[in-house]
Each structure stands twice: as structure tokens, then as C-alpha cells.
Coordinates of N, CA and C in Angstrom, one line a residue:
M178 N 46.9 0.3 5.6 CA 46.0 -0.7 6.0 C 46.5 -2.0 5.3
G179 N 46.2 -3.2 5.9 CA 46.7 -4.4 5.4 C 45.7 -5.0 4.4
R180 N 45.9 -6.2 3.9 CA 45.1 -6.8 2.9 C 43.8 -7.2 3.5
Y181 N 42.7 -7.0 2.8 CA 41.4 -7.3 3.2 C 41.2 -8.8 3.4
T182 N 40.7 -9.2 4.6 CA 40.6 -10.7 4.9 C 39.1 -11.0 5.2
G183 N 38.2 -10.1 5.0 CA 36.8 -10.4 5.3 C 36.1 -11.1 4.2
P184 N 34.7 -11.2 4.3 CA 34.0 -12.0 3.3 C 34.1 -11.4 1.9
A185 N 34.4 -12.2 0.9 CA 34.6 -11.7 -0.5 C 33.3 -11.2 -1.1
C186 N 32.2 -11.8 -0.7 CA 31.0 -11.4 -1.3 C 30.5 -10.1 -0.8
R187 N 31.1 -9.6 0.3 CA 30.8 -8.3 0.7 C 31.3 -7.2 -0.2
L188 N 32.5 -7.5 -0.8 CA 33.1 -6.6 -1.8 C 32.2 -6.5 -3.0
C189 N 31.6 -7.7 -3.4 CA 30.8 -7.7 -4.6 C 29.5 -6.7 -4.3
R190 N 28.9 -6.9 -3.1 CA 27.8 -6.1 -2.7 C 28.2 -4.6 -2.6
R191 N 29.3 -4.3 -2.2 CA 29.8 -2.9 -2.1 C 30.0 -2.3 -3.5
S192 N 30.4 -3.2 -4.4 CA 30.6 -2.7 -5.8 C 29.3 -2.7 -6.6
G193 N 28.3 -3.4 -6.1 CA 27.0 -3.4 -6.9 C 27.0 -4.4 -8.0
E194 N 28.0 -5.3 -8.1 CA 28.0 -6.3 -9.2 C 28.9 -7.4 -8.8
K195 N 28.8 -8.5 -9.6 CA 29.6 -9.7 -9.2 C 31.0 -9.4 -9.7
L196 N 31.9 -9.7 -8.9 CA 33.4 -9.5 -9.3 C 34.0 -10.9 -9.5
F197 N 33.3 -12.0 -9.2 CA 33.7 -13.4 -9.4 C 35.0 -13.6 -8.6
L198 N 34.9 -13.4 -7.2 CA 36.1 -13.5 -6.4 C 36.2 -14.8 -5.8
K199 N 35.1 -15.6 -5.9 CA 35.1 -17.0 -5.2 C 35.0 -18.1 -6.2
G200 N 35.5 -17.9 -7.4 CA 35.6 -19.0 -8.4 C 34.2 -19.5 -8.8
D201 N 34.1 -20.8 -8.9 CA 32.9 -21.5 -9.5 C 31.7 -21.2 -8.7
R202 N 31.8 -20.9 -7.4 CA 30.7 -20.6 -6.6 C 29.9 -19.4 -7.1
C203 N 30.6 -18.5 -7.7 CA 29.9 -17.3 -8.2 C 28.9 -17.6 -9.4
F204 N 29.0 -18.7 -10.0 CA 28.3 -19.2 -11.1 C 27.0 -20.0 -10.7
T205 N 26.9 -20.2 -9.4 CA 25.9 -21.1 -8.9 C 24.8 -20.3 -8.1
P206 N 23.6 -20.9 -7.8 CA 22.7 -20.2 -7.0 C 23.1 -20.0 -5.5
R207 N 24.3 -20.6 -5.1 CA 24.7 -20.5 -3.8 C 25.5 -19.2 -3.6
C208 N 25.7 -18.5 -4.7 CA 26.4 -17.2 -4.6 C 25.7 -16.2 -3.7
S209 N 26.3 -15.7 -2.7 CA 25.7 -14.8 -1.7 C 25.2 -13.6 -2.3
F210 N 25.8 -13.1 -3.4 CA 25.4 -11.9 -4.1 C 24.0 -12.0 -4.6
E211 N 23.6 -13.2 -5.1 CA 22.4 -13.5 -5.6 C 21.2 -13.4 -4.6
K212 N 21.6 -13.8 -3.3 CA 20.7 -13.7 -2.2 C 20.6 -12.4 -1.6
R213 N 21.5 -11.6 -1.6 CA 21.5 -10.3 -0.9 C 22.4 -9.3 -1.8
R214 N 21.7 -8.5 -2.5 CA 22.4 -7.6 -3.5 C 22.6 -6.2 -2.9
N215 N 21.9 -5.8 -1.9 CA 22.0 -4.5 -1.3 C 23.4 -4.3 -0.7
P216 N 23.9 -3.0 -0.8 CA 25.3 -2.8 -0.3 C 25.3 -2.9 1.2
P217 N 26.4 -3.3 1.8 CA 26.6 -3.4 3.2 C 26.5 -2.0 3.9
G218 N 26.1 -2.0 5.2 CA 26.1 -0.8 5.9 C 24.6 -0.4 6.3
N219 N 24.5 0.8 6.9 CA 23.3 1.3 7.3 C 22.6 1.9 6.2
I220 N 21.4 1.4 5.8 CA 20.6 1.8 4.6 C 20.1 3.2 4.8
S221 N 19.8 3.6 6.1 CA 19.2 4.9 6.3 C 20.2 6.0 6.1
R222 N 21.5 5.8 6.2 CA 22.5 6.8 6.0 C 23.1 6.8 4.6
R223 N 22.6 6.0 3.8 CA 23.2 5.8 2.5 C 22.7 6.9 1.5
R224 N 23.7 7.6 0.8 CA 23.3 8.5 -0.2 C 22.5 7.9 -1.4
R225 N 21.5 8.5 -1.9 CA 20.8 7.9 -3.0 C 21.6 8.0 -4.3
R226 N 22.3 9.1 -4.5 CA 23.1 9.2 -5.7 C 24.6 9.5 -5.4
P227 N 25.5 8.7 -5.8 CA 26.9 8.9 -5.5 C 27.5 10.1 -6.2
S228 N 28.5 10.7 -5.6 CA 29.1 11.9 -6.2 C 30.0 11.4 -7.3
D229 N 30.5 12.3 -8.1 CA 31.4 12.0 -9.2 C 32.7 11.3 -8.6
Y230 N 33.2 11.9 -7.5 CA 34.3 11.3 -6.8 C 34.0 9.9 -6.4
G231 N 32.8 9.7 -5.9 CA 32.4 8.3 -5.4 C 32.4 7.3 -6.6
V232 N 31.9 7.7 -7.8 CA 31.9 6.9 -8.9 C 33.2 6.5 -9.3
H233 N 34.2 7.5 -9.4 CA 35.6 7.2 -9.8 C 36.3 6.3 -8.8
L234 N 36.0 6.6 -7.5 CA 36.7 5.8 -6.4 C 36.1 4.3 -6.5
L235 N 34.9 4.1 -6.7 CA 34.4 2.8 -6.8 C 35.0 2.0 -7.9
E236 N 35.2 2.7 -9.0 CA 35.8 1.9 -10.2 C 37.2 1.5 -9.9
K237 N 37.9 2.4 -9.2 CA 39.3 2.1 -8.8 C 39.3 0.9 -7.8
Q238 N 38.4 0.9 -6.9 CA 38.3 -0.1 -5.8 C 37.9 -1.5 -6.5
K239 N 37.1 -1.5 -7.5 CA 36.7 -2.7 -8.2 C 37.9 -3.3 -8.8
A240 N 38.8 -2.6 -9.4 CA 40.0 -3.1 -10.1 C 40.9 -3.7 -9.0
K241 N 41.0 -3.1 -7.8 CA 41.8 -3.6 -6.8 C 41.2 -4.9 -6.2
Y242 N 39.9 -4.9 -6.1 CA 39.3 -6.1 -5.6 C 39.4 -7.3 -6.5
I243 N 39.3 -7.0 -7.8 CA 39.4 -8.1 -8.8 C 40.8 -8.7 -8.9
Y244 N 41.8 -7.9 -8.9 CA 43.1 -8.4 -9.0 C 43.8 -8.6 -7.7
G245 N 43.3 -8.3 -6.6 CA 43.9 -8.5 -5.3 C 45.1 -7.7 -5.1
V246 N 45.0 -6.4 -5.5 CA 46.2 -5.5 -5.4 C 46.0 -4.5 -4.3
M247 N 47.0 -4.2 -3.6 CA 46.9 -3.2 -2.5 C 47.2 -1.8 -3.1
E248 N 46.8 -0.8 -2.3 CA 46.9 0.6 -2.8 C 48.3 1.1 -3.3
S249 N 49.3 0.7 -2.6 CA 50.7 1.1 -3.0 C 51.1 0.4 -4.3
Q250 N 50.7 -0.8 -4.4 CA 51.0 -1.6 -5.7 C 50.2 -0.9 -6.9
F251 N 49.0 -0.6 -6.6 CA 48.1 -0.1 -7.6 C 48.6 1.3 -8.1
R252 N 49.1 2.1 -7.2 CA 49.7 3.4 -7.6 C 50.9 3.2 -8.5
K253 N 51.7 2.1 -8.2 CA 52.9 1.9 -9.1 C 52.4 1.5 -10.4
Y254 N 51.4 0.6 -10.5 CA 50.9 0.3 -11.8 C 50.4 1.5 -12.6
M255 N 49.8 2.5 -11.8 CA 49.2 3.7 -12.4 C 50.3 4.5 -12.9
D256 N 51.4 4.8 -12.1 CA 52.5 5.6 -12.6 C 53.2 5.0 -13.8
E257 N 53.3 3.7 -13.8 CA 53.8 3.0 -15.0 C 53.0 3.2 -16.3
A258 N 51.6 3.2 -16.1 CA 50.7 3.4 -17.1 C 50.8 4.8 -17.7
F259 N 51.0 5.8 -16.8 CA 51.1 7.2 -17.2 C 52.4 7.4 -18.0
N260 N 53.4 6.7 -17.7 CA 54.7 6.9 -18.3 C 55.0 6.0 -19.5
T261 N 54.0 5.2 -19.9 CA 54.1 4.3 -21.0 C 53.3 4.9 -22.2
P262 N 54.0 4.9 -23.4 CA 53.2 5.4 -24.6 C 52.0 4.7 -24.9
G263 N 51.0 5.4 -25.3 CA 49.7 4.7 -25.6 C 48.6 5.2 -24.7
V264 N 47.5 4.5 -24.7 CA 46.3 4.9 -23.9 C 46.5 4.4 -22.5
T265 N 46.5 5.4 -21.6 CA 46.8 5.1 -20.2 C 46.0 4.0 -19.6
G266 N 44.7 4.1 -19.8 CA 43.8 3.1 -19.2 C 44.1 1.7 -19.6
M267 N 44.3 1.5 -21.0 CA 44.7 0.2 -21.5 C 46.1 -0.3 -21.0
N268 N 47.0 0.6 -20.8 CA 48.2 0.3 -20.3 C 48.2 -0.3 -18.9
L269 N 47.2 0.3 -18.1 CA 47.0 -0.1 -16.7 C 46.4 -1.5 -16.7
L270 N 45.4 -1.8 -17.5 CA 44.7 -3.1 -17.5 C 45.7 -4.2 -18.1
R271 N 46.5 -3.8 -19.0 CA 47.5 -4.7 -19.6 C 48.5 -5.2 -18.5
S272 N 49.0 -4.2 -17.8 CA 49.9 -4.6 -16.7 C 49.2 -5.5 -15.7
L273 N 48.0 -5.2 -15.3 CA 47.3 -6.0 -14.3 C 47.1 -7.5 -14.9
E274 N 46.7 -7.5 -16.2 CA 46.5 -8.9 -16.8 C 47.7 -9.7 -16.8
R275 N 48.9 -9.0 -16.9 CA 50.1 -9.8 -17.1 C 50.7 -10.3 -15.7
R276 N 50.0 -10.1 -14.6 CA 50.4 -10.6 -13.3 C 50.4 -12.1 -13.4
L277 N 51.4 -12.8 -12.7 CA 51.5 -14.2 -12.8 C 50.3 -14.9 -12.2
D278 N 49.8 -14.4 -11.1 CA 48.7 -15.0 -10.5 C 47.4 -14.9 -11.3
N279 N 47.3 -13.8 -12.1 CA 46.2 -13.7 -13.0 C 46.3 -14.6 -14.2
V280 N 47.6 -14.8 -14.7 CA 47.8 -15.7 -15.8 C 47.4 -17.2 -15.4
I281 N 47.8 -17.6 -14.2 CA 47.5 -19.0 -13.7 C 46.1 -19.1 -13.6
Y282 N 45.3 -18.1 -13.1 CA 43.8 -18.2 -13.0 C 43.2 -18.3 -14.4
L283 N 43.7 -17.5 -15.4 CA 43.1 -17.6 -16.7 C 43.4 -18.9 -17.4
M284 N 44.5 -19.5 -17.1 CA 44.8 -20.9 -17.6 C 44.0 -21.9 -17.0
G285 N 43.3 -21.6 -15.9 CA 42.4 -22.6 -15.3 C 43.1 -23.5 -14.1
F286 N 44.3 -23.2 -13.9 CA 44.9 -23.9 -12.8 C 44.5 -23.6 -11.4
A287 N 43.7 -22.5 -11.3 CA 43.1 -22.1 -10.0 C 41.7 -21.6 -10.3
D288 N 40.9 -21.7 -9.2 CA 39.5 -21.3 -9.3 C 39.3 -19.8 -9.2
S289 N 40.2 -19.1 -8.6 CA 40.1 -17.7 -8.4 C 41.5 -17.1 -8.4
R290 N 41.6 -15.8 -8.5 CA 42.9 -15.2 -8.5 C 43.5 -15.2 -7.1
K291 N 42.6 -15.2 -6.1 CA 43.2 -15.3 -4.7 C 43.8 -16.6 -4.5
Q292 N 43.1 -17.7 -5.0 CA 43.7 -19.0 -4.9 C 45.0 -19.2 -5.7
A293 N 45.0 -18.5 -6.9 CA 46.2 -18.6 -7.7 C 47.4 -17.9 -7.0
R294 N 47.1 -16.8 -6.3 CA 48.1 -16.1 -5.6 C 48.7 -16.9 -4.6
Q295 N 47.8 -17.7 -3.8 CA 48.3 -18.6 -2.8 C 49.2 -19.7 -3.4
F296 N 48.8 -20.2 -4.6 CA 49.7 -21.3 -5.2 C 51.0 -20.8 -5.6
V297 N 51.1 -19.6 -6.1 CA 52.4 -18.9 -6.4 C 53.2 -18.7 -5.2
L298 N 52.6 -18.2 -4.2 CA 53.4 -18.0 -2.9 C 54.0 -19.2 -2.4
H299 N 53.2 -20.3 -2.5 CA 53.7 -21.7 -2.0 C 54.7 -22.3 -3.0
G300 N 55.1 -21.6 -4.1 CA 56.1 -22.1 -4.9 C 55.7 -23.3 -5.8
H301 N 54.5 -23.4 -6.2 CA 54.0 -24.5 -7.1 C 54.3 -24.3 -8.6
F302 N 54.7 -23.1 -9.0 CA 54.9 -22.8 -10.4 C 56.2 -22.3 -10.8
Q303 N 56.6 -22.6 -12.0 CA 57.9 -22.1 -12.5 C 57.6 -21.3 -13.8
V304 N 58.5 -20.3 -14.1 CA 58.4 -19.5 -15.3 C 59.7 -19.8 -16.0
N305 N 59.6 -20.3 -17.2 CA 60.8 -20.7 -18.0 C 61.8 -21.5 -17.2
G306 N 61.2 -22.4 -16.5 CA 62.0 -23.5 -15.8 C 62.6 -23.0 -14.4
R307 N 62.2 -21.8 -14.0 CA 62.7 -21.3 -12.8 C 61.6 -21.0 -11.8
K308 N 61.8 -21.4 -10.6 CA 60.7 -21.3 -9.6 C 60.5 -19.8 -9.4
T309 N 59.2 -19.4 -9.4 CA 58.8 -18.1 -9.3 C 57.7 -18.0 -8.3
D310 N 58.0 -17.4 -7.1 CA 56.9 -17.3 -6.0 C 56.5 -15.9 -5.7
I311 N 56.5 -15.0 -6.8 CA 56.1 -13.6 -6.7 C 54.8 -13.4 -7.5
P312 N 53.6 -13.4 -7.0 CA 52.4 -13.2 -7.6 C 52.3 -12.1 -8.6
S313 N 53.0 -11.0 -8.3 CA 53.0 -9.7 -9.1 C 54.0 -9.9 -10.3
Y314 N 54.7 -11.0 -10.4 CA 55.6 -11.1 -11.5 C 54.9 -10.9 -12.9
S315 N 55.5 -10.0 -13.7 CA 54.9 -9.6 -15.0 C 55.4 -10.5 -16.1
V316 N 54.6 -11.4 -16.7 CA 55.0 -12.3 -17.8 C 55.2 -11.5 -19.0
R317 N 56.0 -12.0 -19.9 CA 56.3 -11.5 -21.2 C 56.0 -12.5 -22.3
A318 N 55.9 -12.0 -23.5 CA 55.6 -12.9 -24.7 C 56.7 -13.9 -24.8
G319 N 56.3 -15.1 -24.9 CA 57.2 -16.2 -25.0 C 57.4 -17.0 -23.7
D320 N 57.0 -16.4 -22.6 CA 57.2 -17.1 -21.3 C 56.4 -18.4 -21.2
C321 N 57.0 -19.4 -20.6 CA 56.4 -20.7 -20.4 C 56.1 -20.9 -18.9
V322 N 54.8 -21.1 -18.6 CA 54.5 -21.3 -17.2 C 54.1 -22.8 -16.9
T323 N 54.9 -23.4 -16.0 CA 54.7 -24.8 -15.7 C 54.6 -25.1 -14.3
W324 N 54.0 -26.2 -13.9 CA 54.0 -26.7 -12.5 C 55.4 -27.1 -12.1
R325 N 55.7 -27.0 -10.8 CA 56.9 -27.6 -10.3 C 56.9 -29.2 -10.5
E326 N 58.0 -29.7 -10.9 CA 58.1 -31.1 -11.3 C 57.7 -32.0 -10.1
S327 N 58.1 -31.7 -8.9 CA 57.7 -32.5 -7.8 C 56.2 -32.5 -7.5
D328 N 55.5 -31.6 -8.0 CA 54.0 -31.5 -7.8 C 53.3 -32.5 -8.7
K329 N 53.9 -32.9 -9.8 CA 53.2 -33.6 -10.8 C 52.8 -35.1 -10.5
T330 N 53.4 -35.5 -9.4 CA 53.1 -36.9 -8.9 C 52.2 -36.8 -7.7
T331 N 51.6 -35.7 -7.4 CA 50.8 -35.6 -6.2 C 49.3 -35.6 -6.5
E332 N 48.5 -35.8 -5.5 CA 47.1 -35.8 -5.6 C 46.6 -34.4 -5.8
F333 N 47.3 -33.5 -5.2 CA 47.0 -32.1 -5.3 C 47.0 -31.6 -6.8
F334 N 48.1 -32.1 -7.5 CA 48.2 -31.7 -8.9 C 47.1 -32.3 -9.7
S335 N 46.7 -33.6 -9.4 CA 45.7 -34.2 -10.2 C 44.3 -33.5 -10.0
D336 N 44.1 -33.1 -8.7 CA 42.8 -32.4 -8.4 C 42.7 -31.1 -9.1
R337 N 43.9 -30.4 -9.3 CA 43.8 -29.1 -9.9 C 43.8 -29.1 -11.4
T338 N 44.2 -30.3 -12.0 CA 44.3 -30.2 -13.5 C 43.3 -31.2 -14.2
V339 N 42.5 -31.9 -13.4 CA 41.5 -32.8 -14.0 C 40.4 -31.9 -14.6
G340 N 40.0 -32.2 -15.9 CA 38.9 -31.6 -16.5 C 39.3 -30.2 -17.2
L341 N 40.5 -29.9 -17.2 CA 40.9 -28.7 -17.9 C 40.7 -28.8 -19.4
P342 N 40.4 -27.7 -20.1 CA 40.1 -26.4 -19.5 C 38.7 -26.3 -19.1
K343 N 38.5 -25.7 -17.9 CA 37.2 -25.5 -17.3 C 36.5 -24.2 -17.8
R344 N 37.2 -23.4 -18.5 CA 36.7 -22.2 -19.0 C 37.5 -21.7 -20.2
P345 N 37.0 -20.9 -21.1 CA 37.8 -20.5 -22.3 C 39.2 -19.8 -21.9
V346 N 40.2 -20.1 -22.5 CA 41.5 -19.5 -22.3 C 41.7 -18.3 -23.3
P347 N 42.0 -17.1 -22.8 CA 42.2 -15.9 -23.7 C 43.2 -16.3 -24.9
A348 N 43.0 -15.5 -26.0 CA 43.8 -15.8 -27.2 C 45.3 -15.5 -27.0
W349 N 45.6 -14.6 -26.1 CA 47.1 -14.3 -25.9 C 47.7 -15.3 -25.0
L350 N 47.0 -16.3 -24.5 CA 47.6 -17.4 -23.8 C 47.3 -18.8 -24.5
A351 N 48.2 -19.7 -24.3 CA 48.0 -21.1 -24.9 C 48.3 -22.1 -23.8
L352 N 47.3 -23.1 -23.8 CA 47.4 -24.1 -22.7 C 47.7 -25.5 -23.4
D353 N 48.7 -26.1 -23.0 CA 49.1 -27.5 -23.5 C 48.6 -28.5 -22.5
I354 N 47.4 -29.2 -22.9 CA 46.8 -30.1 -21.9 C 47.7 -31.3 -21.6
S355 N 48.4 -31.8 -22.6 CA 49.2 -32.9 -22.5 C 50.4 -32.7 -21.5
E356 N 51.0 -31.6 -21.4 CA 52.0 -31.2 -20.6 C 51.6 -30.4 -19.3
M357 N 50.3 -30.0 -19.3 CA 49.7 -29.1 -18.3 C 50.7 -28.0 -18.0
A358 N 51.0 -27.3 -19.2 CA 51.8 -26.1 -19.1 C 51.1 -25.0 -20.0
G359 N 51.4 -23.8 -19.7 CA 50.9 -22.7 -20.4 C 52.0 -21.8 -21.0
R360 N 51.7 -21.1 -22.1 CA 52.6 -20.3 -22.7 C 52.0 -18.9 -23.1
V361 N 52.7 -17.8 -22.9 CA 52.3 -16.5 -23.2 C 52.6 -16.3 -24.7
V362 N 51.6 -16.3 -25.5 CA 51.7 -16.2 -27.0 C 52.1 -14.7 -27.3
S363 N 51.5 -13.8 -26.7 CA 51.7 -12.4 -27.0 C 51.2 -11.6 -25.8
L364 N 51.4 -10.3 -25.8 CA 50.9 -9.4 -24.7 C 49.4 -9.3 -25.0
P365 N 48.5 -9.1 -24.1 CA 47.1 -8.9 -24.2 C 46.8 -7.8 -25.1
S366 N 45.9 -8.0 -26.1 CA 45.4 -6.8 -26.9 C 44.3 -6.2 -26.2
D367 N 43.8 -5.0 -26.7 CA 42.8 -4.2 -26.1 C 41.4 -5.1 -26.0
E368 N 41.2 -6.0 -27.0 CA 40.1 -6.8 -26.9 C 40.2 -7.9 -25.8
D369 N 41.4 -8.2 -25.3 CA 41.6 -9.2 -24.3 C 41.5 -8.7 -22.9
L370 N 41.3 -7.4 -22.8 CA 41.4 -6.8 -21.5 C 40.1 -6.8 -20.8
Q371 N 40.1 -6.6 -19.4 CA 38.9 -6.7 -18.6 C 37.9 -5.7 -19.0
T372 N 36.7 -6.3 -19.5 CA 35.7 -5.5 -20.0 C 34.7 -5.0 -18.9
T373 N 34.8 -5.5 -17.8 CA 33.8 -5.0 -16.7 C 34.4 -3.8 -16.0
L374 N 35.5 -3.4 -16.3 CA 36.2 -2.1 -15.8 C 36.2 -1.0 -16.7
D375 N 35.8 0.2 -16.2 CA 35.9 1.4 -17.1 C 37.2 2.1 -16.7
S376 N 38.3 1.8 -17.4 CA 39.6 2.3 -17.1 C 39.7 3.8 -17.2
R377 N 38.8 4.4 -18.0 CA 38.8 5.9 -18.1 C 38.4 6.5 -16.7
L378 N 37.5 6.0 -15.9 CA 37.3 6.5 -14.6 C 38.4 6.4 -13.7
I379 N 39.1 5.3 -13.8 CA 40.3 5.1 -12.9 C 41.4 6.1 -13.2
V380 N 41.6 6.3 -14.5 CA 42.6 7.3 -14.9 C 42.2 8.7 -14.5
E381 N 40.9 9.1 -14.6 CA 40.4 10.3 -14.1 C 40.6 10.5 -12.6
F382 N 40.4 9.4 -11.8 CA 40.6 9.5 -10.4 C 42.0 9.9 -10.0
Y383 N 43.0 9.3 -10.7 CA 44.4 9.6 -10.4 C 44.9 10.9 -11.1
S384 N 44.0 11.5 -11.9 CA 44.5 12.7 -12.7 C 43.9 14.0 -11.9
R385 N 43.3 13.8 -10.8 CA 42.6 14.9 -10.1 C 43.7 16.0 -9.7

């Protein structure tokens, strides 16, 4: 199955909570989830209580929705997490957080991870001075993320960088406002990882 291209708010309704897939709109009364919270589909055929499998599956799907990762990619992250020393769930979330599109979103250069992925694919960003157009690129401690030089004189660049930072930047990242560049200070610690996801349920889903 290809990438989901339907309404983003439908995924929030399916998950039963806000996943903040549409950037600033999710923080306003215009958010569709605020107007209609019930899950999509036929209400009469919906189970009142999800099974254990359903609970585990939903948590895995939430992680895929949030980071915009497809199933084959997610399985690779999961295999890597199983083979890395430490807590498997934390290893998984740490790998997802280190994606280049996620880093650009966290630095405030994009309103959502989906928008950040598009910016990366269009070649607007460099890592350590080299053009990088792979959204899944995994950043390392010490990496410097900058805009492409030719973008800095455009109106597009001005629109994307005015008023930064728009939201708090995680401690493992550093944003240089004067240069409009970001640096990876360290790998994300357990406290920096996605708190809305229960990684234990995801690990249990793949451990069946």
C-alpha cells in the first residue's frame, strides 16, 4: 500500500487523540478534531472495547502517522531497535526522532513533519555543507543543518524563518537565529523522546 494521502484529521480521529499533523492549525479552534472526535466509519459496527491486539496495533499506527513512516521503513527501525543494546522501545523512538525531516520540524523551519519532508525532498537543506534530500537521513551528534545558500535570498526563506523560534527547541538541538542554522548537540535522551507514544505496546506488537 502507498503513502496515505487522505485527510490528516481523519488519522487523529482514528487514533482517538490529536497527533498534530497539520502544524499550527491543530492549536486553533479550526482543528477538525475539536469539531468531530468520534472515529471514522460506521458507528453501529464498531466494537465497544478494542482487543489487546487492537490496542497494540493502534499504538504502532500512531507512531507511523506522527513520523510519516511507511510499514516497510518502520519494520527496519524496529529490527534496528531490537539489535541495539539498551531498551528496545527507547531505541526505536530515538531513531525516529533523529530523522532529518523530524529535526527540521523540531527546529521550527517547518510547520509539520509532512511539510518538513517536502522541504527536504525539494533539496532546501544541507547537512554539514552537503545537500541532503533524504527525509529519513539519520543525524548524528555534531551535525549542522543549514538552508541551501541560494534559498537565503528568496521570499520563501523569509516566510519560513520570520518569528523563529515559534515553539521550544528540544535540549538535544541548538538553533542559531542569526545564521538560521541548527546543530545536533547530542543524541536525544529518554526525556527528549515522544511522550505521547507508549513504546512498550509497539515492542509487544512486533514481539508476538
